[in-house]
Tab-separated table of C-alpha atoms in Angstrom:
chain	number	residue	atom	x	y	z
A	208	UNK	CA	-62.476	9.024	-33.296
A	209	UNK	CA	-65.507	8.205	-35.421
A	210	UNK	CA	-68.017	5.680	-34.209
A	211	UNK	CA	-67.650	6.110	-30.466
A	212	UNK	CA	-68.889	8.665	-28.006
A	213	UNK	CA	-66.153	10.677	-26.304
A	214	UNK	CA	-66.419	12.975	-23.319
A	215	UNK	CA	-65.053	16.280	-24.629
A	216	UNK	CA	-64.444	17.358	-28.236
A	217	UNK	CA	-62.456	20.560	-28.716
A	218	UNK	CA	-62.547	22.398	-32.044
A	219	UNK	CA	-59.290	24.299	-32.523
A	220	UNK	CA	-55.843	23.276	-31.321
A	221	UNK	CA	-54.453	26.728	-30.637
A	222	UNK	CA	-53.453	28.067	-27.247
A	223	UNK	CA	-56.925	28.033	-25.670
A	224	UNK	CA	-57.947	24.641	-27.052
A	225	UNK	CA	-54.633	22.963	-26.355
A	226	UNK	CA	-54.478	24.159	-22.754
A	227	UNK	CA	-58.096	23.148	-22.158
A	228	UNK	CA	-57.335	19.640	-23.421
A	229	UNK	CA	-54.268	19.394	-21.195
A	230	UNK	CA	-56.038	20.727	-18.105
A	231	UNK	CA	-58.877	18.226	-18.537
A	232	UNK	CA	-56.455	15.353	-19.057
A	233	UNK	CA	-54.400	16.282	-15.982
A	234	UNK	CA	-57.475	16.622	-13.770
A	235	UNK	CA	-59.435	13.704	-15.213
A	236	UNK	CA	-57.148	11.331	-17.136
A	237	UNK	CA	-59.947	8.795	-17.547
A	238	UNK	CA	-61.991	11.148	-19.750
A	239	UNK	CA	-61.840	10.660	-23.508
A	240	UNK	CA	-60.777	13.815	-25.344
A	241	UNK	CA	-60.601	14.834	-29.004
A	242	UNK	CA	-58.527	17.901	-29.926
A	243	UNK	CA	-59.190	18.759	-33.574
A	244	UNK	CA	-56.981	21.217	-35.488
A	245	UNK	CA	-57.095	22.162	-39.168
A	246	UNK	CA	-53.402	23.086	-39.349
A	247	UNK	CA	-50.429	20.777	-39.459
A	248	UNK	CA	-49.384	21.532	-35.891
A	249	UNK	CA	-51.010	22.548	-32.633
A	250	UNK	CA	-50.589	26.221	-31.817
A	251	UNK	CA	-49.940	27.411	-35.355
A	252	UNK	CA	-46.916	29.679	-35.704
A	253	UNK	CA	-46.783	31.926	-32.661
A	254	UNK	CA	-44.782	32.956	-29.642
A	255	UNK	CA	-46.690	33.602	-26.422
A	256	UNK	CA	-45.190	35.528	-23.531
A	257	UNK	CA	-46.406	36.325	-20.036
A	258	UNK	CA	-45.335	37.732	-16.696
A	259	UNK	CA	-44.876	35.270	-13.833
A	260	UNK	CA	-47.299	37.384	-11.789
A	261	UNK	CA	-50.042	36.682	-14.369
A	262	UNK	CA	-50.542	33.121	-13.142
A	263	UNK	CA	-51.627	31.422	-9.952
A	264	UNK	CA	-49.567	28.513	-8.640
A	265	UNK	CA	-52.059	26.154	-10.292
A	266	UNK	CA	-51.694	27.989	-13.580
A	267	UNK	CA	-47.905	27.868	-13.411
A	268	UNK	CA	-48.116	24.117	-12.727
A	269	UNK	CA	-50.207	23.612	-15.865
A	270	UNK	CA	-47.460	25.233	-17.966
A	271	UNK	CA	-44.571	23.543	-16.165
A	272	UNK	CA	-44.260	20.621	-18.655
A	273	UNK	CA	-43.706	22.996	-21.590
A	274	UNK	CA	-40.221	23.991	-22.703
A	275	UNK	CA	-40.133	27.734	-22.084
A	276	UNK	CA	-37.574	30.505	-21.799
A	277	UNK	CA	-37.686	32.404	-18.498
A	278	UNK	CA	-36.002	35.560	-17.224
A	279	UNK	CA	-35.852	37.061	-13.737
A	280	UNK	CA	-36.693	40.582	-14.900
A	281	UNK	CA	-37.201	42.863	-17.888
A	282	UNK	CA	-36.693	46.420	-19.136
A	283	UNK	CA	-38.847	49.158	-20.653
A	284	UNK	CA	-37.635	52.302	-22.380
A	285	UNK	CA	-39.503	55.527	-23.091
A	286	UNK	CA	-38.281	58.908	-24.368
A	287	UNK	CA	-38.286	60.404	-20.843
A	288	UNK	CA	-37.139	57.433	-18.770
A	289	UNK	CA	-36.111	53.772	-18.669
A	290	UNK	CA	-36.803	51.198	-16.022
A	291	UNK	CA	-35.757	47.684	-15.013
A	292	UNK	CA	-38.338	45.570	-13.190
A	293	UNK	CA	-37.831	42.331	-11.281
A	294	UNK	CA	-41.062	40.598	-12.319
A	295	UNK	CA	-40.334	37.276	-13.987
A	296	UNK	CA	-41.011	37.044	-17.706
A	297	UNK	CA	-41.602	33.902	-19.759
A	298	UNK	CA	-41.977	32.887	-23.395
A	299	UNK	CA	-43.288	29.784	-25.155
A	300	UNK	CA	-42.828	28.985	-28.845
A	301	UNK	CA	-45.578	27.154	-30.694
A	302	UNK	CA	-43.196	24.396	-31.801
A	303	UNK	CA	-42.620	23.558	-28.137
A	304	UNK	CA	-46.345	23.871	-27.419
A	305	UNK	CA	-47.073	21.293	-30.128
A	306	UNK	CA	-44.320	18.921	-28.980
A	307	UNK	CA	-45.412	18.970	-25.337
A	308	UNK	CA	-49.092	18.413	-26.060
A	309	UNK	CA	-48.332	15.455	-28.334
A	310	UNK	CA	-46.193	13.997	-25.558
A	311	UNK	CA	-48.653	14.632	-22.728
A	312	UNK	CA	-52.011	13.841	-24.333
A	313	UNK	CA	-53.123	10.363	-25.405
A	314	UNK	CA	-52.016	9.653	-28.987
A	315	UNK	CA	-55.577	9.171	-30.190
A	316	UNK	CA	-56.709	12.480	-28.648
A	317	UNK	CA	-54.936	14.733	-31.165
A	318	UNK	CA	-56.088	15.132	-34.761
A	319	UNK	CA	-54.333	17.701	-36.956
A	320	UNK	CA	-54.944	18.557	-40.624
A	321	UNK	CA	-58.640	17.871	-40.086
A	322	UNK	CA	-60.992	20.545	-41.441
A	323	UNK	CA	-64.125	21.157	-39.398
A	324	UNK	CA	-67.268	21.454	-41.498
A	325	UNK	CA	-69.747	22.040	-38.678
A	326	UNK	CA	-70.287	21.513	-34.981
A	327	UNK	CA	-73.197	21.285	-32.602
A	328	UNK	CA	-73.895	20.454	-28.980
A	329	UNK	CA	-73.438	16.740	-29.606
A	330	UNK	CA	-70.331	16.611	-31.762
A	331	UNK	CA	-68.130	17.796	-34.609
A	332	UNK	CA	-68.535	17.060	-38.330
A	333	UNK	CA	-65.315	16.946	-40.330
A	334	UNK	CA	-65.028	17.834	-44.003
A	335	UNK	CA	-64.106	14.234	-44.854
A	336	UNK	CA	-67.448	13.006	-43.529
A	337	UNK	CA	-66.202	11.841	-40.160
A	338	UNK	CA	-68.486	12.529	-37.213
A	339	UNK	CA	-67.058	12.912	-33.695
A	340	UNK	CA	-69.849	12.377	-31.199
A	341	UNK	CA	-69.251	13.931	-27.816
A	342	UNK	CA	-70.990	14.609	-24.529
A	343	UNK	CA	-69.520	18.094	-24.505
A	344	UNK	CA	-68.226	20.317	-27.350
A	345	UNK	CA	-65.881	23.296	-26.942
A	346	UNK	CA	-65.234	25.794	-29.730
A	347	UNK	CA	-61.693	27.206	-29.402
A	348	UNK	CA	-61.259	28.358	-32.987
A	349	UNK	CA	-60.109	31.897	-33.605
A	350	UNK	CA	-62.029	34.650	-35.368
A	351	UNK	CA	-61.058	36.986	-38.204
A	352	UNK	CA	-63.340	39.900	-37.360
A	353	UNK	CA	-65.647	41.213	-34.668
A	354	UNK	CA	-67.949	43.861	-36.172
A	355	UNK	CA	-69.883	44.236	-32.919
A	356	UNK	CA	-66.741	45.347	-31.080
A	357	UNK	CA	-64.868	48.614	-31.529
A	358	UNK	CA	-61.270	49.733	-31.315
A	359	UNK	CA	-57.954	49.737	-33.078
A	360	UNK	CA	-55.306	47.187	-33.926
A	361	UNK	CA	-51.990	45.879	-32.697
A	362	UNK	CA	-49.903	45.101	-35.777
A	363	UNK	CA	-46.510	43.431	-35.549
A	364	UNK	CA	-43.707	41.659	-37.354
A	365	UNK	CA	-41.293	39.515	-35.366
A	366	UNK	CA	-37.976	38.066	-36.468
A	367	UNK	CA	-35.923	35.364	-34.766
A	368	UNK	CA	-32.261	35.648	-35.697
A	369	UNK	CA	-28.923	34.039	-34.997
A	370	UNK	CA	-26.347	36.720	-34.258
A	371	UNK	CA	-22.792	36.449	-35.558
A	372	UNK	CA	-21.454	37.297	-32.101
A	373	UNK	CA	-22.956	37.283	-28.603
A	374	UNK	CA	-25.588	40.030	-28.530
A	375	UNK	CA	-25.037	40.988	-24.880
A	376	UNK	CA	-28.733	41.362	-23.982
A	377	UNK	CA	-29.369	39.558	-20.689
A	378	UNK	CA	-33.060	40.317	-20.136
A	379	UNK	CA	-36.060	41.126	-22.342
A	380	UNK	CA	-36.834	44.649	-23.455
A	381	UNK	CA	-40.610	44.348	-23.342
A	382	UNK	CA	-41.222	47.851	-24.657
A	383	UNK	CA	-38.681	50.155	-26.295
A	384	UNK	CA	-40.631	53.259	-27.278
A	385	UNK	CA	-37.471	55.349	-27.748
A	386	UNK	CA	-37.838	54.784	-31.474
A	387	UNK	CA	-39.347	56.808	-34.290
A	388	UNK	CA	-43.113	56.407	-33.999
A	389	UNK	CA	-43.903	56.575	-37.745
A	390	UNK	CA	-47.314	58.156	-37.193
A	391	UNK	CA	-48.459	55.525	-34.719
A	392	UNK	CA	-47.726	54.135	-31.266
A	393	UNK	CA	-44.623	52.086	-31.965
A	394	UNK	CA	-42.298	50.064	-29.783
A	395	UNK	CA	-39.730	47.333	-30.328
A	396	UNK	CA	-39.818	44.134	-28.276
A	397	UNK	CA	-36.635	42.067	-27.869
A	398	UNK	CA	-36.162	38.657	-26.263
A	399	UNK	CA	-32.711	37.101	-25.712
A	400	UNK	CA	-33.396	33.417	-26.408
A	401	UNK	CA	-29.746	32.427	-26.152
A	402	UNK	CA	-26.285	33.971	-26.152
A	403	UNK	CA	-26.451	34.329	-29.932
A	404	UNK	CA	-30.186	34.111	-30.546
A	405	UNK	CA	-32.728	36.948	-30.436
A	406	UNK	CA	-36.392	37.504	-31.141
A	407	UNK	CA	-37.024	41.114	-32.232
A	408	UNK	CA	-40.550	42.370	-32.888
A	409	UNK	CA	-41.695	45.719	-34.312
A	410	UNK	CA	-45.144	46.568	-32.888
A	411	UNK	CA	-47.706	49.297	-33.641
A	412	UNK	CA	-51.012	50.417	-32.121
A	413	UNK	CA	-52.764	51.557	-35.262
A	414	UNK	CA	-56.189	52.614	-36.502
A	415	UNK	CA	-56.153	50.167	-39.422
A	416	UNK	CA	-55.222	46.461	-39.587
A	417	UNK	CA	-52.624	47.049	-42.300
A	418	UNK	CA	-49.297	45.250	-42.071
A	419	UNK	CA	-46.520	46.371	-44.424
A	420	UNK	CA	-44.106	43.493	-44.058
A	421	UNK	CA	-41.287	45.046	-46.076
A	422	UNK	CA	-41.417	48.358	-44.177
A	423	UNK	CA	-41.431	46.672	-40.779
A	424	UNK	CA	-38.640	44.314	-41.787
A	425	UNK	CA	-36.493	47.275	-42.858
A	426	UNK	CA	-37.171	48.994	-39.531
A	427	UNK	CA	-36.074	45.869	-37.649
A	428	UNK	CA	-32.887	45.946	-39.730
A	429	UNK	CA	-32.225	49.533	-38.660
A	430	UNK	CA	-33.054	48.838	-35.023
A	431	UNK	CA	-30.700	45.863	-34.894
A	432	UNK	CA	-27.976	47.921	-36.551
A	433	UNK	CA	-28.254	50.642	-33.898
A	434	UNK	CA	-27.921	47.968	-31.203
A	435	UNK	CA	-24.940	46.356	-32.901
A	436	UNK	CA	-26.841	43.120	-33.582
A	437	UNK	CA	-25.752	41.509	-36.818
A	438	UNK	CA	-27.191	38.120	-37.665
A	439	UNK	CA	-29.121	35.793	-39.937
A	440	UNK	CA	-32.907	35.407	-39.799
A	441	UNK	CA	-34.223	32.024	-38.718
A	442	UNK	CA	-37.967	32.600	-38.897
A	443	UNK	CA	-40.623	35.310	-38.937
A	444	UNK	CA	-43.954	35.887	-37.230
A	445	UNK	CA	-46.644	38.405	-38.130
A	446	UNK	CA	-49.830	39.338	-36.364
A	447	UNK	CA	-52.829	41.660	-36.450
A	448	UNK	CA	-54.655	41.630	-33.109
A	449	UNK	CA	-57.662	43.673	-31.960
A	450	UNK	CA	-57.314	46.390	-29.335
A	451	UNK	CA	-60.841	46.537	-27.946
A	452	UNK	CA	-62.162	49.916	-26.786
A	453	UNK	CA	-65.899	49.217	-26.641
A	454	UNK	CA	-68.847	47.679	-28.423
A	455	UNK	CA	-71.848	45.451	-27.850
A	456	UNK	CA	-70.518	42.316	-26.159
A	457	UNK	CA	-73.939	40.651	-26.027
A	458	UNK	CA	-74.173	40.986	-29.820
A	459	UNK	CA	-70.627	39.626	-30.162
A	460	UNK	CA	-71.592	36.575	-28.113
A	461	UNK	CA	-74.795	36.057	-30.077
A	462	UNK	CA	-72.941	36.224	-33.400
A	463	UNK	CA	-70.610	33.359	-32.406
A	464	UNK	CA	-73.064	31.279	-30.390
A	465	UNK	CA	-73.875	27.694	-31.294
A	466	UNK	CA	-76.478	26.414	-28.855
A	467	UNK	CA	-74.944	24.066	-26.303
A	468	UNK	CA	-71.344	24.652	-27.440
A	469	UNK	CA	-68.889	26.302	-25.033
A	470	UNK	CA	-66.713	29.054	-26.523
A	471	UNK	CA	-63.252	29.920	-25.248
A	472	UNK	CA	-60.203	31.878	-26.397
A	473	UNK	CA	-60.721	34.862	-28.688
A	474	UNK	CA	-64.037	33.420	-29.899
A	475	UNK	CA	-65.251	33.511	-26.325
A	476	UNK	CA	-63.912	37.027	-25.696
A	477	UNK	CA	-61.142	35.994	-23.286
A	478	UNK	CA	-58.443	38.546	-24.180
A	479	UNK	CA	-56.839	41.578	-22.551
A	480	UNK	CA	-58.572	44.483	-24.338
A	481	UNK	CA	-55.531	46.771	-24.369
A	482	UNK	CA	-52.443	44.538	-24.537
A	483	UNK	CA	-54.062	41.688	-26.534
A	484	UNK	CA	-52.368	39.181	-24.190
A	485	UNK	CA	-54.256	35.872	-24.147
A	486	UNK	CA	-52.161	33.304	-22.284
A	487	UNK	CA	-53.168	34.197	-18.693
A	488	UNK	CA	-56.845	34.027	-19.629
A	489	UNK	CA	-56.391	30.806	-21.618
A	490	UNK	CA	-54.794	29.198	-18.558
A	491	UNK	CA	-57.486	30.495	-16.222
A	492	UNK	CA	-60.266	29.272	-18.529
A	493	UNK	CA	-58.639	25.860	-19.041
A	494	UNK	CA	-58.478	25.296	-15.296
A	495	UNK	CA	-62.110	26.358	-14.884
A	496	UNK	CA	-63.197	23.906	-17.589
A	497	UNK	CA	-61.194	21.089	-16.027
A	498	UNK	CA	-62.859	21.721	-12.676
A	499	UNK	CA	-66.289	21.380	-14.312
A	500	UNK	CA	-65.506	18.663	-16.850
A	501	UNK	CA	-68.425	16.460	-15.689
A	502	UNK	CA	-70.996	19.066	-16.707
A	503	UNK	CA	-73.269	18.416	-19.692
A	504	UNK	CA	-72.290	20.475	-22.711
A	505	UNK	CA	-75.217	22.863	-22.409
A	506	UNK	CA	-74.311	23.701	-18.815
A	507	UNK	CA	-70.621	24.178	-19.626
A	508	UNK	CA	-71.608	26.485	-22.499
A	509	UNK	CA	-73.733	28.584	-20.146
A	510	UNK	CA	-70.906	28.684	-17.604
A	511	UNK	CA	-68.387	29.918	-20.194
A	512	UNK	CA	-70.802	32.587	-21.437
A	513	UNK	CA	-71.247	33.839	-17.887
A	514	UNK	CA	-67.462	33.853	-17.319
A	515	UNK	CA	-67.000	35.821	-20.537
A	516	UNK	CA	-69.571	38.426	-19.485
A	517	UNK	CA	-67.813	38.786	-16.157
A	518	UNK	CA	-64.465	39.130	-17.950
A	519	UNK	CA	-65.956	41.886	-20.132
A	520	UNK	CA	-67.176	43.754	-17.051
A	521	UNK	CA	-63.927	43.483	-15.109
A	522	UNK	CA	-61.815	44.647	-18.060
A	523	UNK	CA	-63.816	47.837	-18.671
A	524	UNK	CA	-60.957	49.943	-17.302
A	525	UNK	CA	-58.576	48.769	-20.055
A	526	UNK	CA	-61.116	49.600	-22.757
A	527	UNK	CA	-61.380	53.061	-21.244
A	528	UNK	CA	-57.604	53.505	-21.494
A	529	UNK	CA	-57.798	52.291	-25.085
A	530	UNK	CA	-60.363	54.962	-25.897
A	531	UNK	CA	-58.038	57.548	-24.393
A	532	UNK	CA	-55.165	56.253	-26.514
A	533	UNK	CA	-57.024	56.123	-29.810
A	534	UNK	CA	-59.489	58.964	-29.402
A	535	UNK	CA	-57.408	61.978	-28.348
A	536	UNK	CA	-54.081	63.541	-29.122
A	537	UNK	CA	-51.889	62.480	-32.027
A	538	UNK	CA	-51.093	58.821	-32.799
A	539	UNK	CA	-47.465	59.464	-31.882
A	540	UNK	CA	-48.565	60.351	-28.325
A	541	UNK	CA	-50.263	57.009	-27.704
A	542	UNK	CA	-47.197	55.466	-26.067
A	543	UNK	CA	-47.694	57.900	-23.163
A	544	UNK	CA	-50.497	55.700	-21.806
A	545	UNK	CA	-48.013	52.867	-21.273
A	546	UNK	CA	-45.396	55.281	-19.956
A	547	UNK	CA	-47.913	56.459	-17.380
A	548	UNK	CA	-48.492	52.883	-16.178
A	549	UNK	CA	-44.754	52.236	-15.984
A	550	UNK	CA	-44.274	55.220	-13.658
A	551	UNK	CA	-46.287	53.356	-11.017
A	552	UNK	CA	-45.140	50.773	-8.426
A	553	UNK	CA	-44.336	47.309	-9.714
A	554	UNK	CA	-47.369	45.553	-8.135
A	555	UNK	CA	-49.681	47.990	-9.946
A	556	UNK	CA	-47.980	47.168	-13.245
A	557	UNK	CA	-48.274	43.440	-12.561
A	558	UNK	CA	-52.006	43.721	-11.911
A	559	UNK	CA	-52.401	45.872	-15.036
A	560	UNK	CA	-51.025	43.140	-17.284
A	561	UNK	CA	-52.884	40.303	-15.580
A	562	UNK	CA	-56.192	42.145	-15.930
A	563	UNK	CA	-56.648	42.383	-12.163
A	564	UNK	CA	-56.259	46.129	-11.551
A	565	UNK	CA	-57.931	47.227	-8.324
A	566	UNK	CA	-60.094	50.358	-8.021
A	567	UNK	CA	-57.134	52.018	-6.285
A	568	UNK	CA	-54.866	51.054	-9.208
A	569	UNK	CA	-57.338	52.531	-11.677
A	570	UNK	CA	-57.529	55.757	-9.715
A	571	UNK	CA	-53.720	56.020	-9.665
A	572	UNK	CA	-53.561	55.650	-13.436
A	573	UNK	CA	-56.396	58.049	-14.230
A	574	UNK	CA	-55.321	60.649	-11.656
A	575	UNK	CA	-51.730	60.707	-12.842
A	576	UNK	CA	-50.465	62.873	-15.640
A	577	UNK	CA	-52.813	61.810	-18.449
A	578	UNK	CA	-51.430	60.440	-21.704
A	579	UNK	CA	-53.329	63.147	-23.598
A	580	UNK	CA	-54.736	66.549	-22.590
A	581	UNK	CA	-57.462	66.133	-19.951
A	582	UNK	CA	-60.383	67.591	-21.899
A	583	UNK	CA	-59.450	65.669	-25.015
A	584	UNK	CA	-59.191	62.448	-23.036
A	585	UNK	CA	-62.597	62.940	-21.455
A	586	UNK	CA	-64.170	63.626	-24.831
A	587	UNK	CA	-62.465	60.546	-26.227
A	588	UNK	CA	-64.024	58.178	-23.727
A	589	UNK	CA	-67.091	57.779	-25.906
A	590	UNK	CA	-65.886	58.625	-29.389
A	591	UNK	CA	-63.671	55.832	-30.735
A	592	UNK	CA	-66.104	53.451	-32.411
A	593	UNK	CA	-64.332	51.765	-35.309
A	594	UNK	CA	-65.725	48.231	-35.839
A	595	UNK	CA	-63.079	45.508	-35.492
A	596	UNK	CA	-63.469	44.005	-38.940
A	597	UNK	CA	-60.756	42.901	-41.322
A	598	UNK	CA	-60.307	40.470	-44.162
A	599	UNK	CA	-59.208	37.008	-43.192
A	600	UNK	CA	-55.445	36.505	-43.337
């Protein structure tokens, strides 16, 4: 990569960076791309899931080459009710993300185990002294903290296991909140990846970014035992994701800005504030970049900043719900916000997850039975201001 000018250099080979590289290559295969990742593989060690209704036809086409697991519906369970929905649900493992990108992108476009020392509007400097000169630079690296934003945390431990007998689960349980809450908003998430393979994740909406791996692992053991699932662990996944309830987005952008460098993914602010889902927004952003791949880097950077500001404005409703969840009532009542959404018609739920709730949808949520007492909820709308800062993992 050193010694020649390329068209687009992307720092960070996670979900956002990898999809941007693919979208550019599909739209403009003649462009020279560099996708630079510090880890051994693209995508790290993650599992991304999304609802079929999250994506446009163009977005679904971008993901079509990846090996995914898909289901024709899913379940949710709450203390007062359970529900089965027909919306399609999909999941992609990072190992399959890595394999597909290496197959689809030019061999010389992917560079893993390459530490980035610095970047600017004209290229990327690697720690080994290599310089990648580029017409356009995109920063898709993640972030460890966001002190200018406020909110709580989504903390989880996932376990993939091989069961000793068929588990009998034929569709995902996206949210099982009929479990002991342990002083938080807790639910268990289960994906049937095969007749004898499951992914089970214990998830919490908490005030602090603390993950007690041993406690969560023991709770997964107990949950599996109650379901009659006996098996051997294959791999684990942990995560601590921000649940954004407010903050100064202009200051967040300024803190991560490098003049002339476009920012995408979490670094750009393209996340669902309440659910922490990223894939629909990564797909949407990748397609937007591909459509404008001839732009000079400075113009693409300005375009992505404007898109991020618009995303912040149109997701204000979800930050408001987050303030209601975290700012009023007891932590063990927080699940009621999700239960309220799941009482509504399926199209409203689909738009909720995709970040496209209409004003009528918002009114239906806020005028329903609130997740916390009304006066407490109203007071909470401006009170939860914990900075989203944590030590790097």
